[in-house]
Tab-separated table of C-alpha atoms (C1' of nucleotides) in Angstrom:
chain	number	residue	atom	x	y	z
H	226	MET	CA	-15.389	12.008	-7.174
H	227	ASP	CA	-17.254	8.787	-7.050
H	228	SER	CA	-14.834	7.262	-9.582
H	229	ALA	CA	-11.818	8.742	-7.733
H	230	GLN	CA	-12.970	7.315	-4.430
H	231	GLU	CA	-13.583	3.889	-6.010
H	232	LEU	CA	-10.118	3.871	-7.583
H	233	ILE	CA	-8.420	4.852	-4.371
H	234	GLN	CA	-10.304	2.131	-2.441
H	235	THR	CA	-9.505	-0.625	-4.983
H	236	ARG	CA	-6.112	0.269	-6.306
H	237	GLY	CA	-4.694	2.969	-4.017
H	238	PHE	CA	-3.953	6.678	-4.297
H	239	SER	CA	-0.548	6.366	-5.949
H	240	ALA	CA	-1.880	3.951	-8.559
H	241	MET	CA	-4.907	6.151	-9.324
H	242	SER	CA	-4.416	8.595	-12.231
H	243	PHE	CA	-6.381	11.361	-13.831
H	244	GLN	CA	-6.497	9.224	-16.971
H	245	ASP	CA	-8.222	6.404	-15.189
H	246	ILE	CA	-10.937	8.680	-13.934
H	247	ALA	CA	-11.304	10.315	-17.299
H	248	VAL	CA	-11.973	6.976	-18.980
H	249	MET	CA	-14.575	5.998	-16.225
H	250	VAL	CA	-16.358	9.325	-16.478
H	251	GLY	CA	-16.196	9.628	-20.177
H	252	ILE	CA	-14.452	12.979	-20.493
H	253	LYS	CA	-10.793	13.844	-21.129
H	254	LYS	CA	-8.049	14.255	-18.622
H	255	PRO	CA	-7.607	18.054	-18.694
H	256	SER	CA	-11.287	18.499	-18.040
H	257	ILE	CA	-10.911	16.823	-14.742
H	258	ILE	CA	-7.882	18.834	-13.854
H	259	HIS	CA	-9.961	21.929	-14.591
H	260	HIS	CA	-12.144	20.999	-11.626
H	261	PHE	CA	-9.349	19.631	-9.422
H	262	PRO	CA	-6.199	21.522	-10.271
H	263	SER	CA	-3.898	18.915	-8.561
H	264	LYS	CA	-4.073	15.395	-7.517
H	265	THR	CA	-3.816	16.505	-3.942
H	266	ASP	CA	-6.830	18.740	-4.437
H	267	LEU	CA	-8.830	15.821	-5.724
H	268	GLY	CA	-7.700	13.629	-2.812
H	269	ARG	CA	-8.600	16.291	-0.277
H	270	ALA	CA	-12.026	16.711	-1.697
H	271	VAL	CA	-12.755	12.961	-1.740
H	272	ILE	CA	-11.561	12.540	1.811
H	273	ALA	CA	-13.610	15.511	3.032
H	274	ARG	CA	-16.762	14.211	1.371
H	275	TYR	CA	-16.201	10.786	2.822
H	276	HIS	CA	-15.578	12.120	6.308
H	277	ASP	CA	-18.682	14.398	6.200
H	278	LEU	CA	-20.798	11.473	5.041
H	279	PHE	CA	-19.760	9.376	8.005
H	280	LYS	CA	-19.974	12.202	10.439
H	281	SER	CA	-23.555	13.202	9.631
H	282	ALA	CA	-24.726	9.611	9.522
H	283	LEU	CA	-23.155	8.604	12.793
H	284	VAL	CA	-24.066	11.703	14.672
H	285	HIS	CA	-27.645	11.269	13.457
H	286	VAL	CA	-28.020	7.724	14.776
H	287	GLN	CA	-26.250	8.734	17.928
H	288	GLU	CA	-28.704	11.446	18.823
H	289	ASP	CA	-31.744	9.514	17.961
H	290	PRO	CA	-33.409	8.845	21.343
H	291	GLU	CA	-35.121	5.758	19.915
H	292	LYS	CA	-31.855	4.086	19.129
H	293	THR	CA	-29.857	2.071	21.728
H	294	PRO	CA	-26.133	2.124	21.697
H	295	TRP	CA	-26.358	-1.403	20.216
H	296	ASP	CA	-28.240	0.123	17.288
H	297	ALA	CA	-25.601	2.754	16.934
H	298	LEU	CA	-22.826	0.221	16.964
H	299	GLU	CA	-24.592	-2.048	14.443
H	300	PHE	CA	-25.210	1.027	12.207
H	301	TYR	CA	-21.505	1.783	12.520
H	302	PHE	CA	-20.678	-1.581	11.103
H	303	THR	CA	-23.123	-1.427	8.103
H	304	PRO	CA	-21.236	0.917	5.789
H	305	TYR	CA	-18.213	-1.270	6.111
H	306	LEU	CA	-20.376	-4.283	5.320
H	307	ASP	CA	-21.791	-2.476	2.287
H	308	PHE	CA	-18.293	-2.152	0.828
H	309	GLY	CA	-18.671	-5.808	0.317
H	310	ASP	CA	-20.738	-5.438	-2.834
H	311	ALA	CA	-17.545	-5.085	-4.740
H	312	GLY	CA	-15.628	-7.339	-2.318
H	313	ASN	CA	-12.386	-5.603	-3.044
H	314	LYS	CA	-13.061	-2.231	-1.444
H	315	VAL	CA	-11.604	-1.223	1.829
H	316	CYS	CA	-12.275	1.885	3.941
H	317	LEU	CA	-11.062	4.917	1.984
H	318	CYS	CA	-8.901	6.155	4.837
H	319	GLY	CA	-7.729	2.640	5.510
H	320	ALA	CA	-6.344	2.510	1.979
H	321	LEU	CA	-4.779	5.888	2.362
H	322	ALA	CA	-3.220	4.912	5.631
H	323	GLY	CA	-1.138	2.256	3.784
H	324	GLU	CA	0.526	4.823	1.667
H	325	PHE	CA	0.472	7.560	4.369
H	326	MET	CA	4.005	8.827	3.887
H	327	GLU	CA	3.377	9.455	0.247
H	328	LEU	CA	0.392	11.771	0.713
H	329	GLY	CA	1.637	15.247	1.481
H	330	GLU	CA	0.849	17.196	4.609
H	331	THR	CA	-2.584	18.374	3.747
H	332	MET	CA	-4.026	14.935	2.945
H	333	GLN	CA	-2.184	13.401	5.896
H	334	HIS	CA	-3.944	15.843	8.176
H	335	GLU	CA	-7.319	14.939	6.670
H	336	VAL	CA	-6.856	11.195	7.120
H	337	GLN	CA	-5.571	11.847	10.664
H	338	SER	CA	-8.678	13.862	11.529
H	339	PHE	CA	-10.899	11.059	10.136
H	340	PHE	CA	-9.461	8.431	12.411
H	341	ILE	CA	-9.251	10.609	15.487
H	342	TRP	CA	-12.895	11.653	15.081
H	343	HIS	CA	-13.920	7.982	14.632
H	344	GLU	CA	-12.027	6.916	17.657
H	345	GLN	CA	-13.763	9.550	19.757
H	346	TRP	CA	-17.152	8.716	18.377
H	347	LEU	CA	-16.651	5.057	19.242
H	348	GLU	CA	-15.482	5.925	22.707
H	349	ARG	CA	-18.583	7.986	23.360
H	350	ILE	CA	-20.860	5.276	22.156
H	351	LEU	CA	-19.143	2.664	24.240
H	352	GLU	CA	-19.249	4.846	27.319
H	353	ALA	CA	-22.948	5.706	26.829
H	354	GLY	CA	-23.764	2.040	26.371
H	355	HIS	CA	-21.750	1.112	29.458
H	356	ALA	CA	-23.492	3.714	31.572
H	357	ALA	CA	-26.935	2.570	30.410
H	358	GLY	CA	-25.973	-1.049	31.152
H	359	HIS	CA	-26.085	-2.217	27.587
H	360	PHE	CA	-22.346	-3.026	27.354
H	361	LYS	CA	-20.012	-4.861	29.640
H	362	LEU	CA	-16.713	-3.026	29.695
H	363	ASN	CA	-13.814	-2.516	32.072
H	364	LYS	CA	-12.649	1.063	32.762
H	365	HIS	CA	-10.323	1.403	29.743
H	366	THR	CA	-12.934	2.568	27.295
H	367	SER	CA	-10.520	4.642	25.191
H	368	GLN	CA	-8.148	1.609	24.732
H	369	PHE	CA	-11.053	-0.658	23.754
H	370	ALA	CA	-12.335	1.925	21.264
H	371	ARG	CA	-8.900	1.923	19.715
H	372	THR	CA	-8.804	-1.819	19.502
H	373	LEU	CA	-12.218	-1.944	17.962
H	374	LEU	CA	-11.312	0.600	15.267
H	375	SER	CA	-8.026	-1.119	14.561
H	376	ALA	CA	-9.718	-4.522	14.303
H	377	LEU	CA	-12.296	-3.182	11.887
H	378	GLN	CA	-9.772	-1.512	9.629
H	379	GLY	CA	-7.487	-4.581	9.721
H	380	ALA	CA	-10.420	-6.917	8.968
H	381	LEU	CA	-11.311	-4.970	5.900
H	382	LEU	CA	-7.866	-5.337	4.540
H	383	LEU	CA	-7.648	-8.999	5.414
H	384	LYS	CA	-11.026	-9.744	3.968
H	385	ARG	CA	-9.835	-8.526	0.603
H	386	VAL	CA	-6.594	-10.505	0.759
H	387	THR	CA	-8.096	-13.773	1.884
H	388	ARG	CA	-11.117	-13.296	-0.255
H	389	ASP	CA	-13.168	-14.499	2.701
H	390	PRO	CA	-16.193	-12.315	3.711
H	391	LYS	CA	-16.276	-14.224	7.002
H	392	GLN	CA	-13.023	-12.405	7.947
H	393	LEU	CA	-15.057	-9.316	8.674
H	394	GLU	CA	-18.100	-11.057	10.136
H	395	ASP	CA	-15.957	-13.030	12.544
H	396	VAL	CA	-14.346	-9.858	13.888
H	397	MET	CA	-17.636	-8.158	14.247
H	398	GLN	CA	-19.137	-11.167	16.055
H	399	THR	CA	-16.145	-11.416	18.372
H	400	ILE	CA	-16.531	-7.792	19.287
H	401	ARG	CA	-20.289	-8.288	19.974
H	402	GLU	CA	-19.624	-11.181	22.254
H	403	LEU	CA	-16.876	-9.255	24.087
H	404	ILE	CA	-19.107	-6.433	25.170
H	405	ALA	CA	-22.408	-8.300	25.522
H	406	PRO	CA	-23.443	-8.305	29.146
H	407	SER	CA	-23.437	-11.903	30.495
V	266	MET	CA	16.238	-6.046	-0.598
V	267	ASP	CA	16.547	-4.232	2.590
V	268	SER	CA	16.062	-0.928	0.901
V	269	ALA	CA	13.199	-2.315	-1.183
V	270	GLN	CA	11.457	-3.516	1.915
V	271	GLU	CA	11.904	-0.348	3.792
V	272	LEU	CA	10.549	1.687	0.820
V	273	ILE	CA	7.473	-0.570	0.522
V	274	GLN	CA	6.754	-0.311	4.303
V	275	THR	CA	7.101	3.476	4.350
V	276	ARG	CA	5.875	4.635	0.945
V	277	GLY	CA	4.085	1.679	-0.577
V	278	PHE	CA	4.774	-0.743	-3.458
V	279	SER	CA	3.371	1.581	-6.264
V	280	ALA	CA	5.319	4.524	-5.001
V	281	MET	CA	8.525	2.568	-4.746
V	282	SER	CA	10.766	2.771	-7.859
V	283	PHE	CA	14.028	1.063	-8.941
V	284	GLN	CA	15.494	4.587	-9.059
V	285	ASP	CA	14.765	5.085	-5.329
V	286	ILE	CA	16.543	1.866	-4.466
V	287	ALA	CA	19.411	2.690	-6.745
V	288	VAL	CA	20.067	5.925	-4.938
V	289	MET	CA	19.896	4.210	-1.505
V	290	VAL	CA	22.212	1.366	-2.446
V	291	GLY	CA	24.592	3.562	-4.465
V	292	ILE	CA	24.430	1.747	-7.752
V	293	LYS	CA	22.477	2.537	-10.967
V	294	LYS	CA	18.959	1.485	-11.817
V	295	PRO	CA	19.681	-1.108	-14.501
V	296	SER	CA	22.122	-2.852	-12.187
V	297	ILE	CA	19.221	-3.595	-9.781
V	298	ILE	CA	17.130	-4.824	-12.699
V	299	HIS	CA	19.981	-7.220	-13.471
V	300	HIS	CA	19.280	-9.011	-10.176
V	301	PHE	CA	15.460	-8.574	-10.220
V	302	PRO	CA	14.356	-8.551	-13.868
V	303	SER	CA	10.948	-7.039	-13.014
V	304	LYS	CA	9.330	-5.099	-10.250
V	305	THR	CA	7.165	-8.046	-9.533
V	306	ASP	CA	10.214	-10.277	-9.124
V	307	LEU	CA	11.706	-7.889	-6.599
V	308	GLY	CA	8.419	-7.727	-4.801
V	309	ARG	CA	8.102	-11.533	-4.568
V	310	ALA	CA	11.624	-11.903	-3.311
V	311	VAL	CA	11.132	-9.377	-0.553
V	312	ILE	CA	7.830	-10.962	0.539
V	313	ALA	CA	9.318	-14.460	0.523
V	314	ARG	CA	12.264	-13.344	2.643
V	315	TYR	CA	9.928	-11.557	5.046
V	316	HIS	CA	7.664	-14.548	5.349
V	317	ASP	CA	10.488	-16.999	5.915
V	318	LEU	CA	11.956	-14.736	8.623
V	319	PHE	CA	8.684	-14.697	10.494
V	320	LYS	CA	8.055	-18.419	10.028
V	321	SER	CA	11.392	-19.611	11.366
V	322	ALA	CA	11.302	-17.205	14.326
V	323	LEU	CA	7.716	-18.045	15.315
V	324	VAL	CA	8.077	-21.721	14.818
V	325	HIS	CA	11.243	-21.698	16.892
V	326	VAL	CA	9.664	-20.026	19.872
V	327	GLN	CA	6.546	-22.243	19.526
V	328	GLU	CA	8.564	-25.417	19.737
V	329	ASP	CA	10.724	-24.380	22.669
V	330	PRO	CA	9.556	-26.363	25.609
V	331	GLU	CA	10.751	-23.802	28.031
V	332	LYS	CA	8.459	-21.110	26.660
V	333	THR	CA	4.836	-20.777	27.710
V	334	PRO	CA	2.217	-19.740	25.251
V	335	TRP	CA	2.353	-16.308	26.887
V	336	ASP	CA	5.993	-16.052	25.924
V	337	ALA	CA	5.117	-17.045	22.411
V	338	LEU	CA	2.427	-14.395	22.119
V	339	GLU	CA	4.728	-11.720	23.538
V	340	PHE	CA	7.406	-12.781	21.134
V	341	TYR	CA	4.873	-12.501	18.324
V	342	PHE	CA	4.292	-8.832	19.364
V	343	THR	CA	7.964	-7.845	19.496
V	344	PRO	CA	8.759	-7.576	15.792
V	345	TYR	CA	5.836	-5.286	15.385
V	346	LEU	CA	7.059	-3.229	18.202
V	347	ASP	CA	10.538	-3.138	16.693
V	348	PHE	CA	9.088	-1.479	13.587
V	349	GLY	CA	8.687	1.463	15.864
V	350	ASP	CA	12.306	2.528	15.604
V	351	ALA	CA	11.407	4.307	12.436
V	352	GLY	CA	7.880	5.087	13.678
V	353	ASN	CA	6.498	5.146	10.124
V	354	LYS	CA	6.917	1.542	9.161
V	355	VAL	CA	3.977	-0.872	9.095
V	356	CYS	CA	3.887	-4.589	8.493
V	357	LEU	CA	5.201	-5.291	5.003
V	358	CYS	CA	2.185	-7.320	4.084
V	359	GLY	CA	-0.071	-4.822	5.791
V	360	ALA	CA	1.211	-2.135	3.407
V	361	LEU	CA	0.855	-4.437	0.432
V	362	ALA	CA	-2.766	-5.332	1.514
V	363	GLY	CA	-3.678	-1.670	0.998
V	364	GLU	CA	-2.770	-1.798	-2.661
V	365	PHE	CA	-3.627	-5.491	-3.065
V	366	MET	CA	-5.573	-5.158	-6.380
V	367	GLU	CA	-2.504	-3.503	-7.982
V	368	LEU	CA	-0.060	-6.359	-7.250
V	369	GLY	CA	-0.539	-8.998	-9.892
V	370	GLU	CA	-1.468	-12.637	-9.186
V	371	THR	CA	1.882	-13.972	-8.062
V	372	MET	CA	2.388	-11.250	-5.385
V	373	GLN	CA	-1.238	-11.472	-4.372
V	374	HIS	CA	-0.819	-15.155	-3.617
V	375	GLU	CA	2.373	-14.490	-1.608
V	376	VAL	CA	0.674	-11.910	0.544
V	377	GLN	CA	-2.302	-14.185	0.998
V	378	SER	CA	-0.122	-17.051	2.186
V	379	PHE	CA	1.574	-14.813	4.655
V	380	PHE	CA	-1.719	-13.866	6.363
V	381	ILE	CA	-3.236	-17.307	6.232
V	382	TRP	CA	-0.135	-18.832	7.831
V	383	HIS	CA	-0.171	-16.207	10.453
V	384	GLU	CA	-3.761	-16.650	11.248
V	385	GLN	CA	-3.166	-20.426	11.700
V	386	TRP	CA	-0.101	-19.947	13.820
V	387	LEU	CA	-2.014	-17.597	16.143
V	388	GLU	CA	-4.912	-20.082	16.346
V	389	ARG	CA	-2.567	-22.881	17.390
V	390	ILE	CA	-0.883	-20.759	20.018
V	391	LEU	CA	-4.233	-19.682	21.445
V	392	GLU	CA	-5.510	-23.216	21.483
V	393	ALA	CA	-2.315	-24.514	23.171
V	394	GLY	CA	-2.493	-21.804	25.749
V	395	HIS	CA	-6.175	-22.487	26.333
V	396	ALA	CA	-5.595	-26.185	26.762
V	397	ALA	CA	-2.796	-25.537	29.310
V	398	GLY	CA	-4.933	-23.176	31.275
V	399	HIS	CA	-2.835	-20.043	30.435
V	400	PHE	CA	-5.482	-18.289	28.449
V	401	LYS	CA	-9.163	-17.641	29.033
V	402	LEU	CA	-11.069	-18.198	25.785
V	403	ASN	CA	-14.500	-19.242	24.555
V	404	LYS	CA	-14.799	-21.885	21.890
V	405	HIS	CA	-14.276	-19.615	18.859
V	406	THR	CA	-10.534	-19.705	18.816
V	407	SER	CA	-10.329	-19.239	15.052
V	408	GLN	CA	-12.557	-16.082	15.146
V	409	PHE	CA	-10.470	-14.646	18.052
V	410	ALA	CA	-7.246	-15.351	16.140
V	411	ARG	CA	-8.669	-13.450	13.173
V	412	THR	CA	-9.668	-10.504	15.379
V	413	LEU	CA	-6.248	-10.484	16.959
V	414	LEU	CA	-4.413	-10.419	13.661
V	415	SER	CA	-6.810	-7.746	12.288
V	416	ALA	CA	-6.428	-5.564	15.361
V	417	LEU	CA	-2.647	-5.825	15.128
V	418	GLN	CA	-2.490	-4.886	11.477
V	419	GLY	CA	-4.947	-2.080	11.921
V	420	ALA	CA	-3.148	-0.726	14.948
V	421	LEU	CA	0.142	-0.525	12.982
V	422	LEU	CA	-1.566	1.547	10.317
V	423	LEU	CA	-3.349	3.790	12.805
V	424	LYS	CA	-0.136	4.297	14.863
V	425	ARG	CA	1.515	5.847	11.884
V	426	VAL	CA	-1.447	8.030	11.037
V	427	THR	CA	-2.066	9.376	14.508
V	428	ARG	CA	1.706	9.426	15.328
V	429	ASP	CA	0.866	7.992	18.642
V	430	PRO	CA	2.884	4.875	19.671
V	431	LYS	CA	0.320	4.230	22.437
V	432	GLN	CA	-2.096	3.188	19.581
V	433	LEU	CA	-0.295	-0.106	19.281
V	434	GLU	CA	0.434	-0.538	23.017
V	435	ASP	CA	-3.170	-0.031	23.925
V	436	VAL	CA	-4.336	-2.671	21.500
V	437	MET	CA	-1.833	-5.152	22.812
V	438	GLN	CA	-2.703	-4.413	26.384
V	439	THR	CA	-6.442	-4.818	25.614
V	440	ILE	CA	-5.746	-8.234	24.054
V	441	ARG	CA	-3.684	-9.306	27.031
V	442	GLU	CA	-6.493	-8.408	29.399
V	443	LEU	CA	-9.092	-10.160	27.263
V	444	ILE	CA	-7.373	-13.526	27.427
V	445	ALA	CA	-5.816	-13.315	30.882
V	446	PRO	CA	-7.484	-15.835	33.212
V	447	SER	CA	-9.390	-14.023	35.977
C	275	DC	C1'	-20.060	39.407	-23.966
C	276	DT	C1'	-18.632	36.998	-20.485
C	277	DT	C1'	-18.406	32.802	-18.131
C	278	DC	C1'	-18.231	27.744	-17.949
C	279	DG	C1'	-17.198	23.190	-19.223
C	280	DT	C1'	-14.859	20.728	-22.411
C	281	DC	C1'	-11.753	20.003	-25.972
C	282	DT	C1'	-7.060	19.308	-28.721
C	283	DA	C1'	-2.347	19.740	-28.406
C	284	DC	C1'	1.255	19.948	-25.898
C	285	DC	C1'	5.150	19.787	-22.004
C	286	DA	C1'	8.884	18.004	-18.911
C	287	DA	C1'	9.694	14.419	-15.863
C	288	DA	C1'	9.573	9.799	-14.289
C	289	DC	C1'	8.357	5.237	-15.060
C	290	DG	C1'	9.727	0.078	-16.100
C	291	DT	C1'	12.454	-2.081	-19.262
C	292	DT	C1'	15.871	-3.226	-23.018
C	293	DA	C1'	20.290	-3.137	-25.573
C	294	DG	C1'	25.044	-3.240	-25.745
C	295	DG	C1'	29.192	-3.111	-23.527
C	296	DT	C1'	33.271	-3.137	-19.843
C	297	DA	C1'	36.148	-4.845	-15.971
C	298	DG	C1'	37.183	-8.441	-13.020
C	299	DA	C1'	36.721	-12.850	-10.932
C	300	DT	C1'	35.941	-17.851	-11.707
C	301	DT	C1'	36.217	-22.127	-14.101
C	302	DG	C1'	37.678	-26.010	-17.164
C	303	DC	C1'	41.272	-27.668	-20.107
C	304	DC	C1'	45.909	-28.462	-22.121
J	183	DG	C1'	51.108	-22.562	-14.896
J	184	DG	C1'	48.855	-20.566	-18.916
J	185	DC	C1'	44.740	-19.688	-21.719
J	186	DA	C1'	40.308	-19.251	-23.437
J	187	DA	C1'	35.451	-19.466	-22.166
J	188	DT	C1'	32.179	-18.170	-19.003
J	189	DC	C1'	29.999	-15.722	-15.442
J	190	DT	C1'	29.157	-11.732	-12.471
J	191	DA	C1'	28.317	-7.090	-11.391
J	192	DC	C1'	28.131	-3.012	-12.991
J	193	DC	C1'	27.827	0.701	-16.499
J	194	DT	C1'	25.797	4.306	-20.251
J	195	DA	C1'	22.270	5.223	-23.371
J	196	DA	C1'	18.073	4.890	-24.966
J	197	DC	C1'	13.457	2.815	-25.639
J	198	DG	C1'	8.255	3.605	-25.439
J	199	DT	C1'	4.779	4.725	-22.176
J	200	DT	C1'	2.575	7.118	-18.564
J	201	DT	C1'	2.600	10.618	-15.294
J	202	DG	C1'	0.811	15.359	-13.400
J	203	DG	C1'	0.110	19.558	-15.329
J	204	DT	C1'	-0.369	23.709	-18.949
J	205	DA	C1'	-2.017	26.738	-22.917
J	206	DG	C1'	-5.330	28.047	-25.891
J	207	DA	C1'	-9.412	27.388	-28.696
J	208	DC	C1'	-14.241	26.015	-29.199
J	209	DG	C1'	-19.336	26.058	-28.500
J	210	DA	C1'	-23.272	26.673	-25.358
J	211	DA	C1'	-25.747	29.416	-21.944
J	212	DG	C1'	-27.051	33.298	-19.273
DNA sequence: CTTCGTCTACCAAACGTTAGGTAGATTGCC
DNA sequence: GGCAATCTACCTAACGTTTGGTAGACGAAG
């Protein structure tokens, strides 16, 4: 599943094959199919694992009373920054969004849930930070959460294309300045 | 080329095949290869045409003395809005960015040029609007241009995934409010 | 003795690409 | 004007490879 996820993030779901994974893991193709009977099954499993990982990490930092909403937001950025070790990895679901119409209903649903959950998490964090006076925001919290998520996903794609790590850092810094109380 | 572009925007470059195009156009597969000897050739041609279309349209509105920077920015949004007629089309280069590592050097360069040019165009418009007092901006025009482009590309992807046209409208409205002078 | 993970050996379908050829329009030359 | 060479767009047929997926055998472990 690690190999599958990496292949999706770097080359895309359509371009990923059982054979590619087999070579990376060191076993033969049918052995992989034994565990994931279809490509869709493998895709679903990878997305579900990815989603759960984010969920537990984000909920954890959100419920920690010692963490400010700023900490939560910075923590939200870090996994995206960490993708930078390879430099050519984007968010798993960002990659899948690019070939969304090719995914089949079940996987489409899973990607959709990922983004909807993320949008709502961001909105909650923003609202909590606003209520506590940490963030400066107008009333349209939901729209701003959408913009933030969009910008982050777009920045990851553009970072890979332009080969400029600053692409992501600039976007993050811009967001920080936009919500920092004057 | 119209069919090829539509297929890339909806299903992705890897998933697009000569056969698909052949069926849409009504001729046979090798006849298409007669015009575009390789899949890469076809891809390059489609990107170049797309890039030129944007370039001429954007430069035109930029140089029109009767148009304010606001008009230019709104005009910049419209082609992205027009993709909405199908509802499941994203920016051509946004789709290609998702499978960037699978594209081969020549196509990678073409996609890269597209985004770099766009980023610079946006920066010029923002700076002109700022100088003329139409926009409210801090000094980091380049970073904001990057954020704007990222948000736009991300919003197009998310719109298709969430099946919510408001996804794009919300992002556009947020951007307008951010740079509108108080 | 059954279950599990892996294997070899296949399959049909689709892929990008090549080869060889046909019909019709265009062009240069007498 | 007539004629041959060339070009263009398309065709059928097949190439070798890769795809997702299947069937059945093997050894190890409980």
